[in-house]
Short mmCIF file of C-alpha atoms and ligand atoms in Angstrom, two decimals:
data_model
loop_
_atom_site.label_atom_id
_atom_site.label_comp_id
_atom_site.label_asym_id
_atom_site.label_seq_id
_atom_site.Cartn_x
_atom_site.Cartn_y
_atom_site.Cartn_z
CA MET T 1 103.46 38.37 88.01
CA LYS T 2 105.19 41.22 89.83
CA LYS T 3 106.03 44.31 87.80
CA ARG T 4 109.66 45.17 87.37
CA VAL T 5 111.02 48.36 88.94
CA LEU T 6 114.49 49.74 88.21
CA VAL T 7 116.02 51.39 91.27
CA THR T 8 119.11 53.48 90.49
CA ARG T 9 120.63 53.07 94.01
CA GLU T 10 120.08 50.14 96.31
CA ASP T 11 121.14 51.88 99.54
CA LEU T 12 118.36 54.38 100.29
CA PRO T 13 117.28 55.74 103.71
CA GLY T 14 114.08 54.51 105.37
CA ARG T 15 111.84 51.59 104.59
CA GLY T 16 110.54 52.69 101.19
CA LEU T 17 112.42 50.04 99.22
CA GLU T 18 111.12 47.32 101.54
CA ARG T 19 107.56 48.39 100.79
CA LEU T 20 108.27 48.54 97.09
CA SER T 21 109.87 45.11 97.02
CA ALA T 22 106.70 43.64 98.57
CA ALA T 23 104.76 44.77 95.53
CA ALA T 24 107.30 44.66 92.71
CA GLU T 25 110.41 42.92 91.46
CA LEU T 26 113.28 45.35 92.14
CA VAL T 27 116.21 45.56 89.81
CA ALA T 28 118.70 47.77 91.63
CA TRP T 29 121.98 49.19 90.43
CA PRO T 30 124.42 47.31 92.66
CA GLY T 31 127.37 49.69 92.63
CA SER T 32 128.24 52.16 95.38
CA GLY T 33 128.69 55.15 93.05
CA LYS T 34 126.40 56.53 90.43
CA PRO T 35 125.43 54.42 87.40
CA GLY T 36 126.22 55.87 83.99
CA PRO T 37 123.59 56.08 81.23
CA ALA T 38 124.75 52.82 79.60
CA GLU T 39 124.59 50.93 82.90
CA LEU T 40 121.07 52.17 83.58
CA ALA T 41 119.95 51.45 80.04
CA ALA T 42 121.22 47.88 80.40
CA LEU T 43 119.03 47.34 83.48
CA ALA T 44 115.98 49.16 82.11
CA PRO T 45 114.37 46.80 79.52
CA GLY T 46 110.95 45.66 80.65
CA ALA T 47 110.76 48.02 83.64
CA SER T 48 107.32 49.38 84.50
CA ALA T 49 108.79 52.00 86.79
CA VAL T 50 112.09 53.68 87.56
CA LEU T 51 113.04 55.13 90.97
CA ALA T 52 115.85 57.59 90.35
CA LEU T 53 117.68 60.40 92.13
CA GLY T 54 118.03 64.04 91.15
CA ASN T 55 121.43 63.41 89.57
CA ASP T 56 120.47 60.49 87.26
CA ALA T 57 119.86 61.45 83.64
CA VAL T 58 116.23 60.57 82.87
CA ASP T 59 116.27 61.18 79.15
CA ALA T 60 114.74 59.75 75.96
CA ALA T 61 117.48 57.10 75.79
CA LEU T 62 116.59 55.72 79.22
CA LEU T 63 112.86 55.87 78.57
CA ASP T 64 113.35 54.05 75.26
CA ALA T 65 115.63 51.49 76.86
CA ALA T 66 112.84 50.64 79.31
CA GLY T 67 110.42 50.31 76.41
CA PRO T 68 106.61 50.41 76.19
CA SER T 69 106.20 48.71 79.61
CA LEU T 70 107.38 51.93 81.32
CA ARG T 71 104.60 53.83 83.15
CA VAL T 72 106.30 56.00 85.73
CA VAL T 73 109.66 57.52 86.63
CA ALA T 74 109.68 58.64 90.27
CA LEU T 75 112.43 60.90 91.56
CA ALA T 76 113.42 60.85 95.22
CA SER T 77 114.19 64.52 94.69
CA MET T 78 112.41 67.84 94.56
CA GLY T 79 114.67 69.24 91.83
CA HIS T 80 113.91 67.73 88.43
CA ASP T 81 116.19 69.41 85.91
CA ASN T 82 117.62 65.96 85.20
CA VAL T 83 114.34 64.82 83.63
CA ASP T 84 113.50 65.33 79.97
CA VAL T 85 109.87 66.22 80.66
CA ALA T 86 108.95 66.51 76.97
CA ALA T 87 110.33 63.03 76.22
CA ALA T 88 108.34 61.55 79.14
CA ALA T 89 105.13 63.35 78.11
CA GLU T 90 105.53 62.26 74.46
CA ARG T 91 105.74 58.68 75.61
CA GLY T 92 102.82 59.08 78.04
CA VAL T 93 105.11 58.27 80.96
CA VAL T 94 104.35 59.82 84.33
CA ALA T 95 107.29 61.59 86.02
CA THR T 96 107.11 62.58 89.66
CA HIS T 97 109.22 64.43 92.26
CA THR T 98 109.03 65.08 96.02
CA PRO T 99 107.68 68.52 96.84
CA GLY T 100 106.53 69.21 100.37
CA VAL T 101 108.52 66.67 102.34
CA LEU T 102 111.85 68.46 102.28
CA ALA T 103 110.87 72.13 102.58
CA GLU T 104 111.42 72.51 106.34
CA THR T 105 114.72 70.62 106.36
CA THR T 106 116.04 72.63 103.41
CA ALA T 107 114.94 75.85 105.08
CA ASP T 108 116.89 74.88 108.21
CA LEU T 109 120.01 74.44 106.10
CA THR T 110 119.40 77.74 104.36
CA PHE T 111 119.61 79.44 107.73
CA ALA T 112 122.77 77.49 108.58
CA LEU T 113 124.37 78.95 105.42
CA ILE T 114 123.13 82.44 106.21
CA LEU T 115 124.57 82.25 109.69
CA ALA T 116 127.84 80.67 108.58
CA ALA T 117 128.49 83.09 105.76
CA ARG T 118 127.64 86.34 107.58
CA ARG T 119 129.26 85.36 110.88
CA ARG T 120 132.29 83.78 109.17
CA LEU T 121 131.89 80.51 110.97
CA GLY T 122 133.95 78.47 108.49
CA ALA T 123 137.05 80.59 108.76
CA ALA T 124 136.76 81.05 112.55
CA GLY T 125 136.19 77.32 113.17
CA ALA T 126 139.08 76.39 110.86
CA ARG T 127 141.43 78.63 112.82
CA LEU T 128 140.49 76.90 116.05
CA ALA T 129 140.77 73.45 114.48
CA GLY T 130 144.20 74.39 113.09
CA GLY T 131 145.48 75.31 116.56
CA GLY T 132 145.81 78.98 115.57
CA TRP T 133 143.62 80.58 118.26
CA ASP T 134 146.04 82.28 120.62
CA LEU T 135 144.04 85.17 122.05
CA PHE T 136 140.61 86.80 122.23
CA ARG T 137 140.82 89.91 120.06
CA MET T 138 138.07 92.51 119.62
CA ARG T 139 138.57 92.65 115.85
CA ASP T 140 138.81 88.97 115.11
CA TYR T 141 136.23 87.51 112.66
CA LEU T 142 133.90 90.45 112.73
CA GLY T 143 130.81 89.50 110.75
CA LEU T 144 127.50 91.03 109.86
CA ASP T 145 124.20 90.75 111.83
CA ILE T 146 121.42 88.48 110.74
CA HIS T 147 118.82 89.81 113.20
CA GLY T 148 117.15 92.91 111.82
CA ALA T 149 118.56 92.36 108.32
CA THR T 150 116.50 92.31 105.14
CA LEU T 151 116.11 88.90 103.59
CA GLY T 152 115.23 88.68 99.87
CA LEU T 153 113.76 85.38 98.76
CA VAL T 154 113.98 84.57 95.07
CA GLY T 155 111.13 82.14 94.61
CA TYR T 156 108.33 81.95 97.16
CA GLY T 157 107.20 78.34 97.06
CA GLN T 158 107.22 75.86 99.91
CA ILE T 159 110.93 76.29 100.76
CA GLY T 160 110.89 80.07 100.38
CA ARG T 161 107.93 80.28 102.76
CA ALA T 162 109.58 77.96 105.26
CA VAL T 163 112.61 80.26 105.22
CA ALA T 164 110.36 83.30 105.69
CA ARG T 165 108.84 81.70 108.78
CA ARG T 166 112.26 81.21 110.33
CA ALA T 167 113.19 84.78 109.51
CA GLN T 168 110.43 86.06 111.81
CA GLY T 169 112.34 84.70 114.78
CA PHE T 170 115.37 86.76 113.77
CA GLY T 171 113.29 89.91 113.46
CA MET T 172 114.09 90.19 109.76
CA ARG T 173 112.27 92.14 107.12
CA VAL T 174 111.35 89.65 104.40
CA LEU T 175 110.91 90.42 100.69
CA HIS T 176 110.28 88.03 97.88
CA HIS T 177 110.24 88.03 94.13
CA ASP T 178 108.19 85.33 92.41
CA PRO T 179 105.99 85.86 89.38
CA TYR T 180 103.96 82.78 90.43
CA ALA T 181 103.32 83.72 94.10
CA GLY T 182 101.37 86.48 95.81
CA GLU T 183 101.94 88.18 99.13
CA ASP T 184 101.21 87.00 102.68
CA SER T 185 101.75 88.25 106.21
CA LEU T 186 105.36 86.99 106.33
CA SER T 187 106.82 88.63 103.27
CA THR T 188 106.32 91.52 100.85
CA ALA T 189 106.32 90.90 97.09
CA VAL T 190 108.73 93.20 95.27
CA GLY T 191 110.22 93.55 91.80
CA TRP T 192 113.48 91.88 90.88
CA GLU T 193 115.55 95.13 90.96
CA SER T 194 114.17 96.17 94.34
CA LEU T 195 114.92 92.77 95.83
CA LEU T 196 118.52 92.92 94.64
CA ALA T 197 119.03 96.50 95.80
CA GLU T 198 117.34 96.25 99.21
CA SER T 199 118.25 92.82 100.50
CA ASP T 200 121.14 92.14 102.92
CA ILE T 201 120.76 88.45 102.13
CA VAL T 202 119.51 87.12 98.77
CA SER T 203 118.43 83.48 99.03
CA LEU T 204 117.56 81.42 95.98
CA HIS T 205 114.57 79.05 95.95
CA VAL T 206 113.78 78.52 92.30
CA PRO T 207 114.13 75.36 90.21
CA LEU T 208 116.74 75.27 87.42
CA THR T 209 114.95 75.93 84.11
CA ASP T 210 115.84 77.74 80.88
CA GLU T 211 114.32 80.82 82.52
CA THR T 212 116.42 80.62 85.70
CA ARG T 213 119.79 79.50 84.33
CA HIS T 214 122.36 82.12 85.41
CA LEU T 215 119.55 84.18 86.91
CA VAL T 216 122.25 85.65 89.18
CA SER T 217 125.17 86.74 87.12
CA GLU T 218 127.52 89.76 86.80
CA ARG T 219 124.73 92.36 86.46
CA GLU T 220 122.64 91.02 89.35
CA LEU T 221 125.65 90.79 91.67
CA ALA T 222 126.56 94.35 90.79
CA ALA T 223 123.05 95.44 91.80
CA MET T 224 123.43 93.87 95.28
CA LYS T 225 124.77 95.75 98.31
CA PRO T 226 128.51 95.42 99.02
CA THR T 227 127.51 94.14 102.45
CA SER T 228 125.17 91.49 101.08
CA THR T 229 125.30 87.66 101.12
CA LEU T 230 124.08 85.36 98.35
CA VAL T 231 122.79 81.95 99.49
CA SER T 232 121.76 79.08 97.30
CA THR T 233 120.18 75.77 98.26
CA SER T 234 118.31 75.39 94.96
CA ARG T 235 120.36 74.38 91.94
CA GLY T 236 123.87 75.35 90.97
CA GLY T 237 123.09 76.54 87.45
CA VAL T 238 120.93 79.36 88.84
CA VAL T 239 124.16 81.23 89.79
CA ASP T 240 126.98 82.13 87.43
CA GLU T 241 129.76 80.82 89.66
CA ASP T 242 132.59 82.61 87.86
CA ALA T 243 130.81 85.93 88.29
CA LEU T 244 130.12 85.13 91.98
CA LEU T 245 133.74 84.28 92.64
CA ARG T 246 134.83 87.59 91.13
CA ALA T 247 132.22 89.56 93.10
CA VAL T 248 133.27 88.03 96.41
CA ARG T 249 137.02 88.30 95.72
CA GLU T 250 136.70 91.94 94.72
CA GLY T 251 134.50 92.74 97.77
CA ARG T 252 131.52 93.70 95.63
CA ILE T 253 129.40 91.51 97.85
CA HIS T 254 130.28 90.42 101.39
CA SER T 255 129.93 86.64 101.16
CA ALA T 256 128.10 83.62 99.82
CA GLY T 257 126.76 80.32 101.13
CA LEU T 258 126.40 77.52 98.63
CA ASP T 259 125.04 73.99 98.87
CA VAL T 260 124.66 73.40 95.11
CA TYR T 261 126.93 73.88 92.11
CA GLU T 262 126.91 74.08 88.32
CA ARG T 263 129.08 71.01 88.11
CA GLU T 264 128.68 68.45 90.88
CA PRO T 265 130.35 66.72 92.61
CA MET T 266 133.76 68.12 93.54
CA GLY T 267 136.11 68.81 90.71
CA ALA T 268 138.48 71.45 89.35
CA ALA T 269 135.59 73.88 88.73
CA LEU T 270 134.58 73.77 92.39
CA SER T 271 137.97 74.18 93.98
CA PRO T 272 138.27 77.99 93.80
CA LEU T 273 134.81 78.38 95.40
CA VAL T 274 135.70 75.98 98.21
CA ALA T 275 139.04 77.73 98.84
CA GLU T 276 137.51 81.21 99.07
CA GLU T 277 137.32 82.33 102.74
CA ASN T 278 134.14 84.33 102.29
CA ILE T 279 132.23 81.57 100.50
CA VAL T 280 130.81 78.83 102.72
CA THR T 281 130.43 75.64 100.74
CA LEU T 282 128.54 72.45 101.56
CA PRO T 283 128.25 69.25 99.49
CA HIS T 284 124.54 69.39 98.46
CA ILE T 285 123.06 68.40 101.84
CA GLY T 286 119.97 70.63 101.93
CA SER T 287 117.54 67.77 102.56
CA ALA T 288 120.04 65.49 104.34
CA THR T 289 118.36 64.41 107.53
CA GLU T 290 117.48 60.79 108.21
CA SER T 291 113.74 61.42 108.38
CA THR T 292 113.53 63.77 105.42
CA ARG T 293 115.57 61.55 103.08
CA ALA T 294 113.38 58.60 104.19
CA ALA T 295 110.27 60.68 103.46
CA MET T 296 111.58 61.53 99.99
CA VAL T 297 112.05 57.83 99.20
CA ASP T 298 108.63 57.06 100.67
CA LEU T 299 106.90 59.62 98.45
CA ALA T 300 108.73 58.30 95.38
CA VAL T 301 107.63 54.76 96.29
CA ASP T 302 104.03 55.92 96.87
CA ASN T 303 104.02 57.54 93.46
CA ILE T 304 105.17 54.31 91.85
CA LEU T 305 102.72 52.16 93.76
CA ASP T 306 99.85 54.50 92.89
CA VAL T 307 100.61 54.57 89.16
CA LEU T 308 101.15 50.81 88.99
CA ALA T 309 97.79 50.33 90.73
CA GLU T 310 96.12 52.60 88.10
CA ARG T 311 95.77 55.53 90.54
CA PRO T 312 96.98 59.08 89.64
CA ALA T 313 100.48 59.96 90.88
CA ARG T 314 100.51 62.20 93.95
CA THR T 315 103.14 64.64 92.82
CA ALA T 316 103.50 64.54 89.03
CA LEU T 317 105.97 66.99 87.50
CA PRO T 318 104.58 69.97 85.64
CA GLY T 319 104.48 68.97 82.00
CA THR T 320 103.87 65.23 82.49
CA PRO T 321 100.57 63.37 83.01
CA ALA T 322 99.45 62.11 86.46
CA VAL T 323 98.32 58.84 84.85
CA PRO T 324 100.11 57.14 81.96
CA GLY T 325 98.96 58.73 78.69
CA GLY T 326 96.74 61.19 80.56
CA SER T 327 96.47 64.98 80.29
CA VAL T 328 99.17 67.24 81.66
CA PRO T 329 98.78 69.03 85.07
CA THR T 330 100.55 72.24 86.11
CA THR T 331 102.00 73.06 89.57
CA GLU T 332 103.79 75.99 91.15
CA ALA T 333 107.21 76.86 89.71
CA SER T 334 109.07 77.76 92.88
CA ALA T 335 110.95 75.25 95.01
C1 LIG R 401 116.35 67.82 95.81
O1 LIG R 401 115.43 67.14 96.31
O2 LIG R 401 116.15 68.56 94.85
C2 LIG R 401 117.67 67.73 96.45
O3 LIG R 401 118.53 68.69 95.87
C3 LIG R 401 118.23 66.36 96.30
O4 LIG R 401 118.20 66.00 94.96
#
């Protein structure tokens, strides 16, 4: 008899779900939006696996709703702050995510934000779109150079390194701060205070954990240059958004580029950020290319198929076992 797999969205890019349905009975949330906890719990009983996204709550209630049949929860997401890792480990459930496959695509978007924020692309493009461009003027939309600037990477994992590689083409000096990573030929490891003080662009590439929540707040923003730009493609909670808004409005930093927010999706909390001319905002699209999103689903499916076939998961989350009930592996902390 085929094992039952709960899929929290039925419309996913690529062919991953087709492969999964050849091996398992899929129970997919049929709605077009996001299922709530009660809706997922109602579909979960008897599931051997769950394929979820980074914004589905994978907590003790969902794990218990699935019951003792549950062996693996696979995220089609690199970020995993939505998973209660301790609850999964206690129940011997494998939890996986998708490192590796989205690093290059997310690094591309990081550069798009750097360029847009420092060269004021949003405001300039909006003027043209609004029919307000009447004349070439020497002082219109003066921005700040990216080439030759100092880029400070907070977190030097796969995505941070992919950004560092791109920075070489812009002739940038690259610094990084990451207690878990050493130095290489692309970037110099520096202390937290030096990174804040010396960087023209501070770009965040750390997961959201208790340690990184509001890592960039009032004090850190005050330590940055008035000409600097803060960029985040990691997780919203890493930045104190109220403090950021104040810093940009008061000209204490030049600009910001954000793809991720403390409270997603769009709502009252987001509106002031979106309205601010010197903050470029995108709706969480760091990994949004056809091939990368398909690769994320594929890796999640591979993790499920492996665990259901009694093989270790390929990319288990730190703090959960790679096989159901097994010992706990550790992996790098940076995104
Ligand atoms: C990720 O993979 O973490 C992206 O933010 C999508 O969830």
